[in-house]
CSV table of C-alpha atoms in Angstrom, one decimal:
chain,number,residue,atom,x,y,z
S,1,UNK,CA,0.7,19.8,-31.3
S,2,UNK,CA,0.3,19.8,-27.6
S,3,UNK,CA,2.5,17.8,-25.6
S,4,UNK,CA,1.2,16.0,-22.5
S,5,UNK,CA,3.1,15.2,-19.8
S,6,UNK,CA,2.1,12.7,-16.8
S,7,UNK,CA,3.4,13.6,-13.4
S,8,UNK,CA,2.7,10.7,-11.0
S,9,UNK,CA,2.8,11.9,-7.8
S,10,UNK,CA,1.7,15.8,-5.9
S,11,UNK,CA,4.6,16.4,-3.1
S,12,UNK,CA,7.2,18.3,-3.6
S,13,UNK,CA,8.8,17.5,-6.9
S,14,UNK,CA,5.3,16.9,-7.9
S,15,UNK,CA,4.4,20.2,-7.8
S,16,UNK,CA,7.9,21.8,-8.9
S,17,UNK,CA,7.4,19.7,-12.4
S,18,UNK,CA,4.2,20.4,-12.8
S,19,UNK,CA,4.9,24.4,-12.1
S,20,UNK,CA,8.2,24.1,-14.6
S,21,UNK,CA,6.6,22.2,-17.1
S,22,UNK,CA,4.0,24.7,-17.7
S,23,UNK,CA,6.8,27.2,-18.1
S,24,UNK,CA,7.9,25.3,-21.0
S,25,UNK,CA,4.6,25.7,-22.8
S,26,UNK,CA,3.6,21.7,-21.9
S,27,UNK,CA,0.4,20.2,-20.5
S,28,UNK,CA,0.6,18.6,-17.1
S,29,UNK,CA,-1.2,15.8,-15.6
S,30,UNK,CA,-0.4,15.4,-12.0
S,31,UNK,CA,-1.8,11.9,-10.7
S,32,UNK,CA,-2.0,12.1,-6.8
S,33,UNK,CA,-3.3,9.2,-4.8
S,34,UNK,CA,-3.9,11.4,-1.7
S,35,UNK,CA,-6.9,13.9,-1.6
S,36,UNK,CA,-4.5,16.5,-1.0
S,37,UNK,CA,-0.6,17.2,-2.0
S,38,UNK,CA,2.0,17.8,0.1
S,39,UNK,CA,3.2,13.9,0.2
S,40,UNK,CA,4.5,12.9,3.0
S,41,UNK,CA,3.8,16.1,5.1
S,42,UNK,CA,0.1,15.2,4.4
S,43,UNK,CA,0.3,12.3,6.2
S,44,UNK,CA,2.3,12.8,9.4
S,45,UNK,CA,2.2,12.8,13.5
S,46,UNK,CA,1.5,16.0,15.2
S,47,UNK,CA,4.6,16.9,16.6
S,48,UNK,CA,6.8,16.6,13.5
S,49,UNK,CA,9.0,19.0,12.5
S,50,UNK,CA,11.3,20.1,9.3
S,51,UNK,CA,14.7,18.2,10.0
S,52,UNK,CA,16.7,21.1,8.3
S,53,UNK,CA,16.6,25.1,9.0
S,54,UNK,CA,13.4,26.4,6.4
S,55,UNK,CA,16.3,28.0,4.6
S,56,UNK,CA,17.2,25.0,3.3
S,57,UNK,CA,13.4,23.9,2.6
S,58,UNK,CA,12.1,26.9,0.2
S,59,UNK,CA,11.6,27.0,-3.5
S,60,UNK,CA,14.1,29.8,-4.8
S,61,UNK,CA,11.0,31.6,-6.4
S,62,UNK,CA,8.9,31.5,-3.2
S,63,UNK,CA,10.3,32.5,0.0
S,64,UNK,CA,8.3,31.6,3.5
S,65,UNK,CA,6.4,34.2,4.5
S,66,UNK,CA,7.3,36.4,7.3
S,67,UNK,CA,5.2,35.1,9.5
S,68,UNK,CA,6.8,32.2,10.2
S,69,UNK,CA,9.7,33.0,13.0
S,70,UNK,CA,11.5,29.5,13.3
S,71,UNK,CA,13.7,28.1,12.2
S,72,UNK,CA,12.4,24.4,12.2
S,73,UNK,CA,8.5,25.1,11.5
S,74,UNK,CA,6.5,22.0,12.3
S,75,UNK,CA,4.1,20.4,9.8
S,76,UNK,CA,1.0,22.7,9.9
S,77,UNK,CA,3.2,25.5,8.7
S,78,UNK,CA,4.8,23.2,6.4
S,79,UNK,CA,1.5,21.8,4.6
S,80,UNK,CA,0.5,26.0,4.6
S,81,UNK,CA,3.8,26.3,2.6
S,82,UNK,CA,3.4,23.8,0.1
S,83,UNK,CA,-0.5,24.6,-0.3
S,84,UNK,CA,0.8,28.4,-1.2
S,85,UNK,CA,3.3,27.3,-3.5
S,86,UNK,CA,0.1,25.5,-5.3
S,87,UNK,CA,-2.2,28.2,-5.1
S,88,UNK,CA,0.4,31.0,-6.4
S,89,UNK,CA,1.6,28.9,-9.5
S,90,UNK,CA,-2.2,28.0,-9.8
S,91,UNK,CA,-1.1,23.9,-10.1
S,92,UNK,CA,-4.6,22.5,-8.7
S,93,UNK,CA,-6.2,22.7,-12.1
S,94,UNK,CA,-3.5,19.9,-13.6
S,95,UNK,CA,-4.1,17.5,-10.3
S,96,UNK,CA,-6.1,14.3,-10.3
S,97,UNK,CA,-6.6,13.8,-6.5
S,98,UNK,CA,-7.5,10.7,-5.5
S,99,UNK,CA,-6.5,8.9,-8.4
S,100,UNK,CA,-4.1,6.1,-8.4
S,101,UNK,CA,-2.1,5.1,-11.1
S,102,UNK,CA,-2.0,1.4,-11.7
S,103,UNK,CA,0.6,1.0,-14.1
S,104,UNK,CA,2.6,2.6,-17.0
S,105,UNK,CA,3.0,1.2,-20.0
S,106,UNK,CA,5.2,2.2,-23.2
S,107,UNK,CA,2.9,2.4,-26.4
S,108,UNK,CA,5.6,1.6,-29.4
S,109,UNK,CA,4.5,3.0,-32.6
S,110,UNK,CA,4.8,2.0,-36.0
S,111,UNK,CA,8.7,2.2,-37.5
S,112,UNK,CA,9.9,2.5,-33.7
S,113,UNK,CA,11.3,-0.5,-31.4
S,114,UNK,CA,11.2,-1.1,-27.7
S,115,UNK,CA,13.8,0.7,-26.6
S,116,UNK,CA,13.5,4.2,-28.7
S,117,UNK,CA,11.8,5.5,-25.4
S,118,UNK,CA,15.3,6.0,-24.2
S,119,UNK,CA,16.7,8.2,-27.4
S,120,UNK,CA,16.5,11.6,-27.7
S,121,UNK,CA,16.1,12.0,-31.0
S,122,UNK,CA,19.3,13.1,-32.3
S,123,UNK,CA,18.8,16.3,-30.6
S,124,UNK,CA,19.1,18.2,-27.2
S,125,UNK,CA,15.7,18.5,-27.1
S,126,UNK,CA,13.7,16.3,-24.6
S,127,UNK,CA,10.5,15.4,-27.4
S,128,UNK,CA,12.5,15.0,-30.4
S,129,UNK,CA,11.6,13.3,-33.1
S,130,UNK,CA,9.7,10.6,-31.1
S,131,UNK,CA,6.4,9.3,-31.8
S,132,UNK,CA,5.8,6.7,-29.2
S,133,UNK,CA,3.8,7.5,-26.3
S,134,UNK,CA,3.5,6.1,-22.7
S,135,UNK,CA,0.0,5.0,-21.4
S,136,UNK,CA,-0.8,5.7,-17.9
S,137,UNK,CA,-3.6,3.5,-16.5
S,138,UNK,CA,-5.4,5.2,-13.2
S,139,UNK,CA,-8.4,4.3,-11.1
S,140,UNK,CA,-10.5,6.3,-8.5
S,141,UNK,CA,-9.8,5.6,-4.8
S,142,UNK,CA,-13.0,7.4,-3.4
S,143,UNK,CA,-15.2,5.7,-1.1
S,144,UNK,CA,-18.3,4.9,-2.9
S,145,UNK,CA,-17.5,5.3,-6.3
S,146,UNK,CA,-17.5,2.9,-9.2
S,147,UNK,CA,-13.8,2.1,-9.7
S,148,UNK,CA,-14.0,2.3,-13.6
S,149,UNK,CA,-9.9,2.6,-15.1
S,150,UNK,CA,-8.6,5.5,-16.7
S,151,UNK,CA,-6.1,5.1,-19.7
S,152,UNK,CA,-4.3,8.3,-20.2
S,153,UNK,CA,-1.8,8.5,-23.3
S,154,UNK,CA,1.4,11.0,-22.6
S,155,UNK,CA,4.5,12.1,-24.2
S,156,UNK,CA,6.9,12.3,-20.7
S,157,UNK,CA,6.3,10.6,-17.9
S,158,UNK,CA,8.0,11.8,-14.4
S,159,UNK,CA,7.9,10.1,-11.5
S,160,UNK,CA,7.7,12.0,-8.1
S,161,UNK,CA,6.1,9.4,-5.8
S,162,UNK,CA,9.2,9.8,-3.2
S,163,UNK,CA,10.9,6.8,-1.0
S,164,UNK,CA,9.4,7.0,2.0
S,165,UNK,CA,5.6,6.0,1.4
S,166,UNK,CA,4.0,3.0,-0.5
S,167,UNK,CA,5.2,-0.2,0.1
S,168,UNK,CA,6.0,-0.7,3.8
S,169,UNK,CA,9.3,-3.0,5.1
S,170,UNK,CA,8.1,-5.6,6.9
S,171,UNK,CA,11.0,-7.0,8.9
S,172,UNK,CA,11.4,-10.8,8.3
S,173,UNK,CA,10.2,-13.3,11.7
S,174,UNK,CA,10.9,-16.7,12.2
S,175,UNK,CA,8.0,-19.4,11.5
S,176,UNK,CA,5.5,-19.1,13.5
S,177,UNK,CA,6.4,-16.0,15.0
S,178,UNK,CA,5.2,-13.1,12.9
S,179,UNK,CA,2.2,-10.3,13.5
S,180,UNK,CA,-0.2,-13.6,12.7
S,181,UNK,CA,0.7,-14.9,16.5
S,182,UNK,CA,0.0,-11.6,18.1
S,183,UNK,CA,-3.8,-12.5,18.7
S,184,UNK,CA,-4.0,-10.1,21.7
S,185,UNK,CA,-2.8,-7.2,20.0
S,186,UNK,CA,-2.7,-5.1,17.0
S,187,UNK,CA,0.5,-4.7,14.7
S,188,UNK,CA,0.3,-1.5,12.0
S,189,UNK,CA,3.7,0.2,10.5
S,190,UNK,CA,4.4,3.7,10.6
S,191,UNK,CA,2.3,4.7,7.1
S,192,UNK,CA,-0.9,2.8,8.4
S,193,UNK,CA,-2.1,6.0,10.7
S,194,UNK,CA,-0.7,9.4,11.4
S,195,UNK,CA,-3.2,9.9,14.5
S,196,UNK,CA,-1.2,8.1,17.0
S,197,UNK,CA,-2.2,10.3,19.9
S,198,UNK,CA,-5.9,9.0,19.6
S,199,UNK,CA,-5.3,5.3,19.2
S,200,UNK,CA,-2.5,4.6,22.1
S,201,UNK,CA,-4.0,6.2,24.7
S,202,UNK,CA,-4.2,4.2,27.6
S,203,UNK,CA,-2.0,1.2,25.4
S,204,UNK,CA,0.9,-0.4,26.4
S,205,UNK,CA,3.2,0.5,23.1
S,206,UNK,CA,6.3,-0.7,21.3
S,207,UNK,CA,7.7,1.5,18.5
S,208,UNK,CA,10.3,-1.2,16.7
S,209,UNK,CA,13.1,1.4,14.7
S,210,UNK,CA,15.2,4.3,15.9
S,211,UNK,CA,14.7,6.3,12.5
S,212,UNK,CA,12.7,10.0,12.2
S,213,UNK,CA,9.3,8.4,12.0
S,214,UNK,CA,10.2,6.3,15.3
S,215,UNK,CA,11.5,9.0,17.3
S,216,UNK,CA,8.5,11.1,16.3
S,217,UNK,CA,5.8,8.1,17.1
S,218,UNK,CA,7.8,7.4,20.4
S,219,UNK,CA,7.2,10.9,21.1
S,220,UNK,CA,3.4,10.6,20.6
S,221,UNK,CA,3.2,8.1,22.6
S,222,UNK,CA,4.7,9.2,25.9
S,223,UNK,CA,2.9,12.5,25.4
S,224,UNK,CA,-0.6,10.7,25.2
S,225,UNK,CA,0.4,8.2,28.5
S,226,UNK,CA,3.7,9.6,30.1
S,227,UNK,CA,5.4,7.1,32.5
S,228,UNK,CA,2.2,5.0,33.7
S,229,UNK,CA,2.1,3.4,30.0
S,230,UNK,CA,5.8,3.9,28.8
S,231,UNK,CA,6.5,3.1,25.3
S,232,UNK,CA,9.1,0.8,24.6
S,233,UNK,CA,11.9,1.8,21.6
S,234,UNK,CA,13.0,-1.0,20.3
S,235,UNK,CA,16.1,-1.0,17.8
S,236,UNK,CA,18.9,-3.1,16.4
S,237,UNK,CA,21.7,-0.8,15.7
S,238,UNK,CA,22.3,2.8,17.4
S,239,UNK,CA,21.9,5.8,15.3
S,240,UNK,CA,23.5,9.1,15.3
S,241,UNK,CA,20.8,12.1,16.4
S,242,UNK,CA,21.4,15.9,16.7
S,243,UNK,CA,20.2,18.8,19.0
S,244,UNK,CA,20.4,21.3,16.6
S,245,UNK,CA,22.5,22.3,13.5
S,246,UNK,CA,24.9,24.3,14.9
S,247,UNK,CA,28.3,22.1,17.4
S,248,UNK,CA,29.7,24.9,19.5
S,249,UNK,CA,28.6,27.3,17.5
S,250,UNK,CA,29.9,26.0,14.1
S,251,UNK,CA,27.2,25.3,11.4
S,252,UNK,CA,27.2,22.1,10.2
S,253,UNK,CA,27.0,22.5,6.4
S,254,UNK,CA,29.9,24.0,7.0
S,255,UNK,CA,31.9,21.4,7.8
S,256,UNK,CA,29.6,18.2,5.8
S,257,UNK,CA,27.4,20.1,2.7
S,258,UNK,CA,30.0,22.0,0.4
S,259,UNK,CA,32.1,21.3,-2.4
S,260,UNK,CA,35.4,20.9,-0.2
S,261,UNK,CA,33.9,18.0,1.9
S,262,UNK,CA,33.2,15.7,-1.2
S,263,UNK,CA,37.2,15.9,-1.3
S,264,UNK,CA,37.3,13.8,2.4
S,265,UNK,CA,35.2,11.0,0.8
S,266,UNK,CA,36.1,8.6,-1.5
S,267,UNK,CA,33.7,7.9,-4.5
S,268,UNK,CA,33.0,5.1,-6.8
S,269,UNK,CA,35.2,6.0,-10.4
S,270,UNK,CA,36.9,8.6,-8.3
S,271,UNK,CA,40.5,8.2,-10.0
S,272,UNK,CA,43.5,7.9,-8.7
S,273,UNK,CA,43.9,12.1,-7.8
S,274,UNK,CA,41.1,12.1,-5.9
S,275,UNK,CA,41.7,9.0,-4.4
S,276,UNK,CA,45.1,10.1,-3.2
S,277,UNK,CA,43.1,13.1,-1.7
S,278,UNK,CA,41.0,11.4,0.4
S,279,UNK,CA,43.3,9.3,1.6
S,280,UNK,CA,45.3,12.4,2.6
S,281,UNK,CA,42.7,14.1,4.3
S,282,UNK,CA,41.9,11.4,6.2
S,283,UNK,CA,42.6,12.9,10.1
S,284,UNK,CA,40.6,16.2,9.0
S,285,UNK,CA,37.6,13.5,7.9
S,286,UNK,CA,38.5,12.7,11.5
S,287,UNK,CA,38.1,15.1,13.4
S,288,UNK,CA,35.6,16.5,11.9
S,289,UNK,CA,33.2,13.6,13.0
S,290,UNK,CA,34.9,13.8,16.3
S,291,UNK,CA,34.6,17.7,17.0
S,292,UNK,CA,30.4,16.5,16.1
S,293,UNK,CA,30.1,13.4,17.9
S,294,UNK,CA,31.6,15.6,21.3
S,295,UNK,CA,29.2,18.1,21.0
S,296,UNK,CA,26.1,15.6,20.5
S,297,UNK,CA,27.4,13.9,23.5
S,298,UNK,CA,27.8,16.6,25.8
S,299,UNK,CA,24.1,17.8,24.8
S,300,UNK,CA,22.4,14.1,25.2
S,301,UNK,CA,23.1,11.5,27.1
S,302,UNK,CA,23.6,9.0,24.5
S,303,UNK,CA,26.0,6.9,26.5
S,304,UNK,CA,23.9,6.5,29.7
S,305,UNK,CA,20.8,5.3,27.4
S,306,UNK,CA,23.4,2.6,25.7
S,307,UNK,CA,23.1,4.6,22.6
S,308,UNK,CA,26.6,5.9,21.5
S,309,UNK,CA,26.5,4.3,17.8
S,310,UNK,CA,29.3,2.2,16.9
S,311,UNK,CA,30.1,4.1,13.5
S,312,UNK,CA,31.1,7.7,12.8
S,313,UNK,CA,28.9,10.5,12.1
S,314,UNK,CA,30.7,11.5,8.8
S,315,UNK,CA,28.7,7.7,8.0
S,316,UNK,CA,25.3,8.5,9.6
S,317,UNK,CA,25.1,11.8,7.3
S,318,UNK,CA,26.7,10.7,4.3
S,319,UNK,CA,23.9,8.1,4.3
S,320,UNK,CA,20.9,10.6,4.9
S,321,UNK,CA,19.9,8.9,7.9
S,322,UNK,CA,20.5,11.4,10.2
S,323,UNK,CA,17.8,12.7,11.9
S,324,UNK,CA,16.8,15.3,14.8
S,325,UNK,CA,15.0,14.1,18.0
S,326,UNK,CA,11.8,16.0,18.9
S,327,UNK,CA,11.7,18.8,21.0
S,328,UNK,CA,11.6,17.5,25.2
S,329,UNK,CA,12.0,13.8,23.7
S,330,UNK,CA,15.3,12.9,25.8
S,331,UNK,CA,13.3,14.6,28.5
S,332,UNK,CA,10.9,12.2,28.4
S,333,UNK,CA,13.4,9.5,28.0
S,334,UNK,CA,15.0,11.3,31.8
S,335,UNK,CA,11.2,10.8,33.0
S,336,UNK,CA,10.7,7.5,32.2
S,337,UNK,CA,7.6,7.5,29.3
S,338,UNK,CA,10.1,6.1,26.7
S,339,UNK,CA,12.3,3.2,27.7
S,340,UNK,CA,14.6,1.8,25.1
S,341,UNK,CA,15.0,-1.5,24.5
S,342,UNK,CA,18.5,-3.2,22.1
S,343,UNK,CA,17.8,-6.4,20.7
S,344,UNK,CA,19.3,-8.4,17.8
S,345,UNK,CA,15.7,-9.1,17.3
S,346,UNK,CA,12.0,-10.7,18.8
S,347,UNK,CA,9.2,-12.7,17.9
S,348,UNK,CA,5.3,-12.1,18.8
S,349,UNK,CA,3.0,-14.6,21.0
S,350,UNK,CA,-0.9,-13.9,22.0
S,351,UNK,CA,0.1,-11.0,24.1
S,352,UNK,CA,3.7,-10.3,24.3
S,353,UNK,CA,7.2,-10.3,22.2
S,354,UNK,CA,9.8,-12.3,22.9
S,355,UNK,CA,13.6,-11.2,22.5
S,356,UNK,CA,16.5,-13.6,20.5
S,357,UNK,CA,18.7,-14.7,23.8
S,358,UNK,CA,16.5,-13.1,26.0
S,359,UNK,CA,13.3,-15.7,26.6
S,360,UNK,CA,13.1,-14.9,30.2
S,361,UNK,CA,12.0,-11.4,29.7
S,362,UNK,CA,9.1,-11.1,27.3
S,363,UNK,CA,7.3,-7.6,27.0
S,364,UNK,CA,3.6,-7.6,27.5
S,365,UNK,CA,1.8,-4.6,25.4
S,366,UNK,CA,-0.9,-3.8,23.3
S,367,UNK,CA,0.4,-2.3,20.3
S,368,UNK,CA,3.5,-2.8,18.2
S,369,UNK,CA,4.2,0.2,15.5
S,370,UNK,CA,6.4,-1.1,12.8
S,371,UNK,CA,8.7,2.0,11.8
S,372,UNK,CA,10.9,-0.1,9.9
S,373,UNK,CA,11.2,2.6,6.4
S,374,UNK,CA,10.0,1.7,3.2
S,375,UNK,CA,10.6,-0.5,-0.1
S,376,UNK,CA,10.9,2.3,-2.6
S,377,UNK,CA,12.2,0.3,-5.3
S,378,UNK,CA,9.7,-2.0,-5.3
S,379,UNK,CA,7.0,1.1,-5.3
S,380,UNK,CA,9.2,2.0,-8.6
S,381,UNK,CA,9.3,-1.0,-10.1
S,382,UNK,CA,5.2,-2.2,-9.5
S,383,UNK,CA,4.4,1.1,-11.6
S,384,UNK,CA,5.3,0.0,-14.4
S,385,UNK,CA,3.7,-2.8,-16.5
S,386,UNK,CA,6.3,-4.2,-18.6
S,387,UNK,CA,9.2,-6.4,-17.1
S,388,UNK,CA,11.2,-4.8,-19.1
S,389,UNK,CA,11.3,-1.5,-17.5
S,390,UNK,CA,10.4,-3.3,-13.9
S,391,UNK,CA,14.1,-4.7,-14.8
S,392,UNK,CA,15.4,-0.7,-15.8
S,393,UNK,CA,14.2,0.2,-12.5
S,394,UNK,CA,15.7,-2.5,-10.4
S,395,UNK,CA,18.8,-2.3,-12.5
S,396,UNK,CA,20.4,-4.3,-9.1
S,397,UNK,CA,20.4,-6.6,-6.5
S,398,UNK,CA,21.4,-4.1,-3.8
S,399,UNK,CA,18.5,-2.7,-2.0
S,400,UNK,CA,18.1,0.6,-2.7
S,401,UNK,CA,17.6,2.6,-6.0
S,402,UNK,CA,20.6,4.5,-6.8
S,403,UNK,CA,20.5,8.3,-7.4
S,404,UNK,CA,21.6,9.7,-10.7
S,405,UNK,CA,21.9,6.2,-12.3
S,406,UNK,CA,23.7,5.8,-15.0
S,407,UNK,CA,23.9,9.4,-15.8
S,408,UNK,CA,27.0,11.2,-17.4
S,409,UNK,CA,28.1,14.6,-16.4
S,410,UNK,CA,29.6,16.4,-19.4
């Protein structure tokens, strides 16, 4: 009997299930809402780059080719990449572009309850004995096309639909003073358009963040109008950014991405050994982030811009929120195109915002780009129909969906 297998979502792990599962003899349905794959690379500004060396961004069964000299390729070479992976494994064939999936749905057979989706049937292998089947309702998101639903009936289902895309986060304003009060100007977030160096020409802009996707759109901006439109950074909390990947000449992974560094942090169940540990090897944990944080100072001028952050960087990276700045961007900042702004936070009127404890200076402009990050477990938990995987999904009430939940290592 063949066994189907619905993969929602054609990025990166999109296209690695797909490829694996038709190693093990399965029948993939990839489900992409895009018309093309390559997630979040196929919707991008121009002057993004890879954030780590390619090395570390390269299936293990298909290198980059040759022709690609650096080290940090931007995303033309990137989407090139991914479309090659595709086209080798021959994947197209098993994706549904434009197609979005509306919800997912567990179809409990006869002799089963609610909850056998989660067994494995007494065995190590993934199908079992089960004879339930998940239902994967899907429309088409072409212009001018009915928009009749699709029900699809699967055995697996795996979600690759990533964190950063889908449902936007909107910061909360006070009444009143939301987007709705910005009459003289337009307010988008950081997903709504990619071509930023079309639509802010000759705009007075305000890029509200100090995450990748701000720096990048900042970036745009002050490449499209230099210093007789500057755009305006505005950000709560100072954030950790590198030059490059290597402090004085030491690569990073070295001292944050291998086994030994897991010992300087302490972890949730650790036990009391490895507890002890990191409490021991607290001034290498340190001085470590110190021996970073004085090589990223000495390369930007973080300090003169007000933008030394207030924790360490052994935080900023053990959170993945570390990001690289584009290439000339603190020279634009030296030049005067992007200005930064700190504020606690700011409301909109007609034409301008206005800062918390700062009413006397309101900033005029055009355009305010919301790159403010995602809700990715509300994306997760709107997939699915029932409430009572909605509830598997949230699992919490802390903001952000957990990697490896629940899992046991053996």
């Amino acid at each position: 009997m063949e066994r189907r297998v619905g993969i929602i979502g054609a990025g990166i792990s999109g296209l690695l299930a797909c490829k694996y599962v038709l190693e093990k003899g399965f029948q993939p349905i990839v489900f992409e809402s895009q018309p093309g794959l390559g997630g979040v690379w196929n919707h991008t500004v121009e002057t993004t780059k890879l954030q780590t060396p390619k090395q570390a961004f390269e299936f293990s069964d298909f290198p980059w080719p040759s022709s690609v000299k650096e080290d940090y390729p931007d995303h033309i070479h990137v989407m090139e990449y991914i479309k090659s992976y595709a086209l080798h494994f021959n994947l197209l064939p098993y994706i549904k572009f434009n197609t979005k999936v509306l919800n997912i749905d567990y179809l409990v057979q006869e002799g089963q309850d609610m909850f056998s989706w989660s067994h494995w049937g007494g065995s190590d292998q993934g199908f079992g004995n089960l004879k339930g089947k998940w239902e994967i309702t899907s429309t088409a998101v072409r212009e001018n096309e009915n928009q009749e639903h699709q029900v699809h009936e699967v055995e697996f289902v795996i979600l690759c639909v990533g964190r950063f895309s889908g449902v936007p986060n909107i910061p909360d304003f006070s009444p009143n003073k939301g987007p709705d009060a910005f009459l003289n100007g337009r307010v988008l977030h950081s997903m709504d358009d990619s071509d930023a160096a079309n639509f802010v020409k000759g705009k007075r802009v305000v890029v509200v963040g100090l995450g990748k996707s701000a720096l990048d759109i900042a970036n745009e901006c002050a490449i499209a109008n230099g210093v007789e439109n500057p755009c305006t950074l505005i950000y709560r909390n100072a954030h950790w950014n590198v030059p490059d990947y290597f402090p004085y000449g030491v690569f990073l992974g070295s001292l944050y991405l291998n086994r030994f560094s897991e010992l300087l942090l302490h972890k949730p169940g650790e036990g009391l050994f490895l507890s002890l540990l990191a409490t021991l090897l607290a001034p290498l944990r340190w001085a470590a982030s110190k021996f970073v944080e004085s090589y990223i100072n000495s390369k930007i001028p973080l300090k003169k811009y007000n933008l030394v952050p207030e924790h360490s960087f052994l935080q900023e990276i053990s959170s993945c929120s570390l990001a690289t700045a584009p290439e000339k961007f603190y020279d634009r900042v030296e030049e005067g195109s992007i200005i930064f702004k700190k504020a606690k936070g700011f409301g909109f009127y007609k034409d301008r915002l206005i800062f918390d404890n700062d009413v006397t200076a309101p900033l005029e402009t055009d355009i305010v780009i919301l790159a403010t990050g995602y809700k990715g477990d509300e994306k997760l938990k709107n997939i699915f129909k029932s409430p009572t995987f909605q509830n598997y999904i949230m699992g919490s009430l802390k903001p952000s969906v957990s990697l490896y939940r629940k899992c046991r290592g053996t």
